[in-house]
mmCIF file of C-alpha atoms in Angstrom:
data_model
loop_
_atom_site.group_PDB
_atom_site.id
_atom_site.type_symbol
_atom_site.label_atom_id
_atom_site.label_comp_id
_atom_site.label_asym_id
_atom_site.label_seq_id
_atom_site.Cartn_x
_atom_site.Cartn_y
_atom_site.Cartn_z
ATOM 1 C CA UNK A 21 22.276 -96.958 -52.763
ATOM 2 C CA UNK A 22 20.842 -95.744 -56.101
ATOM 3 C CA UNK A 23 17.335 -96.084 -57.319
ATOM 4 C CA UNK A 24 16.587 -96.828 -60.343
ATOM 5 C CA UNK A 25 14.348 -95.369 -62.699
ATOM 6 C CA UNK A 26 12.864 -97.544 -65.712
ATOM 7 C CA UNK A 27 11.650 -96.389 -68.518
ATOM 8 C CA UNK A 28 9.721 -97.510 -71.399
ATOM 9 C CA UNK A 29 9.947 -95.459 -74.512
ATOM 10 C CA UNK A 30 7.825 -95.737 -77.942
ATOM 11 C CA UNK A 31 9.382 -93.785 -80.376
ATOM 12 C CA UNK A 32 7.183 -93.177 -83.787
ATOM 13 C CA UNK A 33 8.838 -91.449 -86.453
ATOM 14 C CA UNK A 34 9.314 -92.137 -90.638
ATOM 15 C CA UNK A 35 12.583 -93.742 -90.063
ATOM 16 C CA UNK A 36 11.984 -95.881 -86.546
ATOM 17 C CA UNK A 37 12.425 -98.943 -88.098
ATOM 18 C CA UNK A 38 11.054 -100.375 -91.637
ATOM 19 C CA UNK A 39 7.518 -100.414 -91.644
ATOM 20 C CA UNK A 40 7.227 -96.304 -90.417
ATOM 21 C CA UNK A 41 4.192 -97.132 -88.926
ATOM 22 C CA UNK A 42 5.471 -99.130 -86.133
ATOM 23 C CA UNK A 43 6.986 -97.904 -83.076
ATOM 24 C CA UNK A 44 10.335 -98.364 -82.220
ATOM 25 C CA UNK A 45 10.138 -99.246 -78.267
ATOM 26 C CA UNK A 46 13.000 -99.624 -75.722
ATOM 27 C CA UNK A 47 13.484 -100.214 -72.085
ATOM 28 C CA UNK A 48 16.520 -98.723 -69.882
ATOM 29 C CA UNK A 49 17.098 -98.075 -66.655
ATOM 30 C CA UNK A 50 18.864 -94.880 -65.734
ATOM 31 C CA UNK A 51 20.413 -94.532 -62.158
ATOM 32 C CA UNK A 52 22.482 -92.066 -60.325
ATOM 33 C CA UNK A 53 23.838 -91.887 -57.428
ATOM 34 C CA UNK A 54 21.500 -91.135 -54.228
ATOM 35 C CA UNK A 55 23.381 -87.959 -53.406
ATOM 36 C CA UNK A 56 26.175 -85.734 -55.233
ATOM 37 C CA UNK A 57 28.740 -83.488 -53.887
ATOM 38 C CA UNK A 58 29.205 -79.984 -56.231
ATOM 39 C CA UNK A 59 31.786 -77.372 -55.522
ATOM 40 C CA UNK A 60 31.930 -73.784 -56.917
ATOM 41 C CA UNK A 61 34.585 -71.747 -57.598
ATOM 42 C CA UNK A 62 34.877 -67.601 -58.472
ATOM 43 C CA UNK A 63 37.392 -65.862 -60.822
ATOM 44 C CA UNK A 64 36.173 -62.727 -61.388
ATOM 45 C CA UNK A 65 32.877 -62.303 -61.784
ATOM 46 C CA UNK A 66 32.519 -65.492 -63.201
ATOM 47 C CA UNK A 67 31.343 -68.441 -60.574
ATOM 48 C CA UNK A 68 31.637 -72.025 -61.686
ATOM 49 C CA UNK A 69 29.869 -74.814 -60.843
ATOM 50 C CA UNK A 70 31.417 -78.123 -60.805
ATOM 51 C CA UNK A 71 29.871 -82.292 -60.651
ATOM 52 C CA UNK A 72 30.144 -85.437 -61.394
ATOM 53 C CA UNK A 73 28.106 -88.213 -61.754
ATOM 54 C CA UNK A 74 28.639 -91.437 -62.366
ATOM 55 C CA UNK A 75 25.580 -93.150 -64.371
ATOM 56 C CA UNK A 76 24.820 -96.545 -64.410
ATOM 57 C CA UNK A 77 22.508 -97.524 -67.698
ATOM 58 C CA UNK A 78 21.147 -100.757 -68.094
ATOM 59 C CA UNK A 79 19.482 -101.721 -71.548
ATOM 60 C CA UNK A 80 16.594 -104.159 -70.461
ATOM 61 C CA UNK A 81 15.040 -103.978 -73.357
ATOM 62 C CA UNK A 82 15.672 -106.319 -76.942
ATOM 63 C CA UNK A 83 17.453 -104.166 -79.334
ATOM 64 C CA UNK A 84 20.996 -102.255 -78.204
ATOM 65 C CA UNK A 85 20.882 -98.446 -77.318
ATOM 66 C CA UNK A 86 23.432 -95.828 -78.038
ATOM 67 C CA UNK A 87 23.996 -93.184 -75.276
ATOM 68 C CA UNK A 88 23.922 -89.872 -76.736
ATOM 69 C CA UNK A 89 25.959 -87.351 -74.175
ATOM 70 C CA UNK A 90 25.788 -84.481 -76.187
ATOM 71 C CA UNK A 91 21.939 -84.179 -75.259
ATOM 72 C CA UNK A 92 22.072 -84.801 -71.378
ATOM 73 C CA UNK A 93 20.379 -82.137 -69.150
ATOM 74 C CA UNK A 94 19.967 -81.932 -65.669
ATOM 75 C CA UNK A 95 17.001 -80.631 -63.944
ATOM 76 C CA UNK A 96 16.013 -78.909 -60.546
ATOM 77 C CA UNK A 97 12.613 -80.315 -58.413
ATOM 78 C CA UNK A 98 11.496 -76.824 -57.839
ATOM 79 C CA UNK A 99 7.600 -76.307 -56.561
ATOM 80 C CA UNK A 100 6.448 -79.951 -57.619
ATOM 81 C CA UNK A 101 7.984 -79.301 -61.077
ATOM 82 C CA UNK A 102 10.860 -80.336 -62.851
ATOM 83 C CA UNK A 103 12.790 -77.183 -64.234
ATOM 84 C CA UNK A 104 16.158 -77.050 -66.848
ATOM 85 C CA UNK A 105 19.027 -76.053 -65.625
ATOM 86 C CA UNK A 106 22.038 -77.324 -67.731
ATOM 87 C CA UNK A 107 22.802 -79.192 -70.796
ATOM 88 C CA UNK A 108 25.703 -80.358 -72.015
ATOM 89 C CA UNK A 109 26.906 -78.520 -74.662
ATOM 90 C CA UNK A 110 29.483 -80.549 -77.399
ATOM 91 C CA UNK A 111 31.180 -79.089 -80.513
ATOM 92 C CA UNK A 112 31.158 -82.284 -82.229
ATOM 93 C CA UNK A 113 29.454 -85.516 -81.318
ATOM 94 C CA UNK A 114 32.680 -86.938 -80.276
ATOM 95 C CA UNK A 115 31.690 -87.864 -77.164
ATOM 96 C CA UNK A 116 32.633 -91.841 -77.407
ATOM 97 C CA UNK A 117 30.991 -95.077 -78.865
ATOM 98 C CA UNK A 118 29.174 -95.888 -75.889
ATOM 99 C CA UNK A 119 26.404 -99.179 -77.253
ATOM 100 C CA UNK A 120 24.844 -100.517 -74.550
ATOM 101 C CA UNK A 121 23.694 -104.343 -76.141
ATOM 102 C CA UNK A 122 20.418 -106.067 -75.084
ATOM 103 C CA UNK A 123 20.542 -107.079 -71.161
ATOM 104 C CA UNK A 124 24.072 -105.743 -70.623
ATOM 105 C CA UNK A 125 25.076 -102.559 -68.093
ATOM 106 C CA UNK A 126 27.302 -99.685 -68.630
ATOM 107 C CA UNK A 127 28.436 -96.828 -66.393
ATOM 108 C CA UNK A 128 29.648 -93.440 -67.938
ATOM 109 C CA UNK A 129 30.849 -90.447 -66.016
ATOM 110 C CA UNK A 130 28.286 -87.199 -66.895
ATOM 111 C CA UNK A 131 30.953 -84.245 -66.337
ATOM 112 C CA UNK A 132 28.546 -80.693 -64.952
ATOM 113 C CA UNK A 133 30.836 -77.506 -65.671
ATOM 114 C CA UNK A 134 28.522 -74.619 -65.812
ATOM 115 C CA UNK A 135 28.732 -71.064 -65.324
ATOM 116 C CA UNK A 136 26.501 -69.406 -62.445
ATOM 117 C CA UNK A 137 27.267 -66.011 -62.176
ATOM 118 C CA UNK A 138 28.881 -64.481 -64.952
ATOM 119 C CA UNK A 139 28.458 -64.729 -68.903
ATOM 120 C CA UNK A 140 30.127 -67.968 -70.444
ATOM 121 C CA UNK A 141 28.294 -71.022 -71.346
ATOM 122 C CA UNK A 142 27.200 -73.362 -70.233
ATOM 123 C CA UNK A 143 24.949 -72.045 -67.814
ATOM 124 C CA UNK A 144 23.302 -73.247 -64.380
ATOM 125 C CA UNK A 145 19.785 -71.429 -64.968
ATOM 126 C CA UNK A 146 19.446 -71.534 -61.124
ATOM 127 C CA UNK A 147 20.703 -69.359 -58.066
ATOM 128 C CA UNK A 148 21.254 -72.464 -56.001
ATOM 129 C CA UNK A 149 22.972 -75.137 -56.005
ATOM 130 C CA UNK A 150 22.061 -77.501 -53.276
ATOM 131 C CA UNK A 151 18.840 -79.317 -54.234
ATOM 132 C CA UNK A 152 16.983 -82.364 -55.770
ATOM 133 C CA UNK A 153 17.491 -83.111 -59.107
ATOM 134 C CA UNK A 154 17.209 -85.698 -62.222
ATOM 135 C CA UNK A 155 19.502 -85.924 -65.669
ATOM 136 C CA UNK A 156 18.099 -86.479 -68.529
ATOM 137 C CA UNK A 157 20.132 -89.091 -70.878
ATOM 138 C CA UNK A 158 19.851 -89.148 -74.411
ATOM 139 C CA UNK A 159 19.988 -92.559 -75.335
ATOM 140 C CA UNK A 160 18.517 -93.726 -79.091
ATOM 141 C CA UNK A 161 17.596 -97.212 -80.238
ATOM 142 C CA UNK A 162 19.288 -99.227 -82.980
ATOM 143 C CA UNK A 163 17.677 -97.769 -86.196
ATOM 144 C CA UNK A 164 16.247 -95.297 -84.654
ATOM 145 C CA UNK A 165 16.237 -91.987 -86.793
ATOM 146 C CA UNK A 166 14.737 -88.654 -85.551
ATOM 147 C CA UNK A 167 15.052 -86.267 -82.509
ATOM 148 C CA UNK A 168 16.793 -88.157 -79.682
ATOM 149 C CA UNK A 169 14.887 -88.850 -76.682
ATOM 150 C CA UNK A 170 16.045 -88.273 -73.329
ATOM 151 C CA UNK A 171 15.290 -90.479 -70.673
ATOM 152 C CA UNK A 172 15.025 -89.228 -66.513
ATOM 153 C CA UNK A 173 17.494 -91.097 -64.071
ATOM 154 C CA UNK A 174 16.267 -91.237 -60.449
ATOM 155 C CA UNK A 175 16.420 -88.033 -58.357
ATOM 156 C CA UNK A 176 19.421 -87.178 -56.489
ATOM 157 C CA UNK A 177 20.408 -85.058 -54.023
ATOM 158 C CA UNK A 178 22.781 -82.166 -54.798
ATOM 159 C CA UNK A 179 25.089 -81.217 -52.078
ATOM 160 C CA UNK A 180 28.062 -78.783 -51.506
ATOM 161 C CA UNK A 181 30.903 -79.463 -49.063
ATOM 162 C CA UNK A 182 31.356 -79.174 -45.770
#
């Protein structure tokens, strides 16, 4: 079973909505799966590190929200602290028209292919794999204009076969 993770941004920027002195605020809930099984593979010197994860977004806020994958990071619980260690990288924005309305659910799949060893990109900035960690979904308000914001799903538990 997944937890969920609610958050409540307030975004402030010159084009958040048409008085640019007013916030822009939105309510989602990110969740993940409670644990998530990661393989690696070597050719070379290159090693690759593989996951999935399925992502359940809810919008319970009152204006729809556009998921932005080309901004999603996930990061490593290391010492108390929440670290980087991969973001998705995207040569276009062509990642899909995915608009979550007001009160409705969606579930997209957040594909992890990184490099560990080696030098191609992406990179895992980390020398393990197994571990606990949180993505970081960009999702942006109707009208919103500006940097996107990323929003933290629940923690999960990165695993490798056995």
């Amino acid at each position: 079973v997944a937890v969920r993770v609610a958050a409540l941004i307030t975004l402030v920027g010159s084009g958040a909505c048409r008085d640019t002195t007013a916030p822009v605020a939105f309510s989602v809930d990110v969740s993940v799966a409670d644990t998530v099984v990661a393989t690696t593979t070597s050719h070379g010197d290159i090693t690759m590190v593989r996951f999935s994860l399925p992502v359940t977004v809810t919008n319970t806020g009152d204006v729809s929200l556009r998921l932005e994958l080309c901004y999603n990071a996930v990061e490593l619980l290391s010492q108390g602290e929440w670290r980087f260690v991969w973001a998705q990288v995207c040569l276009t924005n062509a990642q899909g028209d995915y608009v979550i309305p007001p009160g409705m659910t969606r579930t997209v799949t957040v594909d992890v292919n990184a490099t560990q060893t080696g030098t191609a990109s992406p990179r895992w900035r980390s020398e393990r794999v197994e571990g606990t960690y949180r993505l970081q979904l960009g999702v942006l308000p109707r009208g919103y204009v500006g940097v996107v914001p990323t929003v933290p799903s629940n923690q999960f538990s990165l695993v490798m076969p056995e």
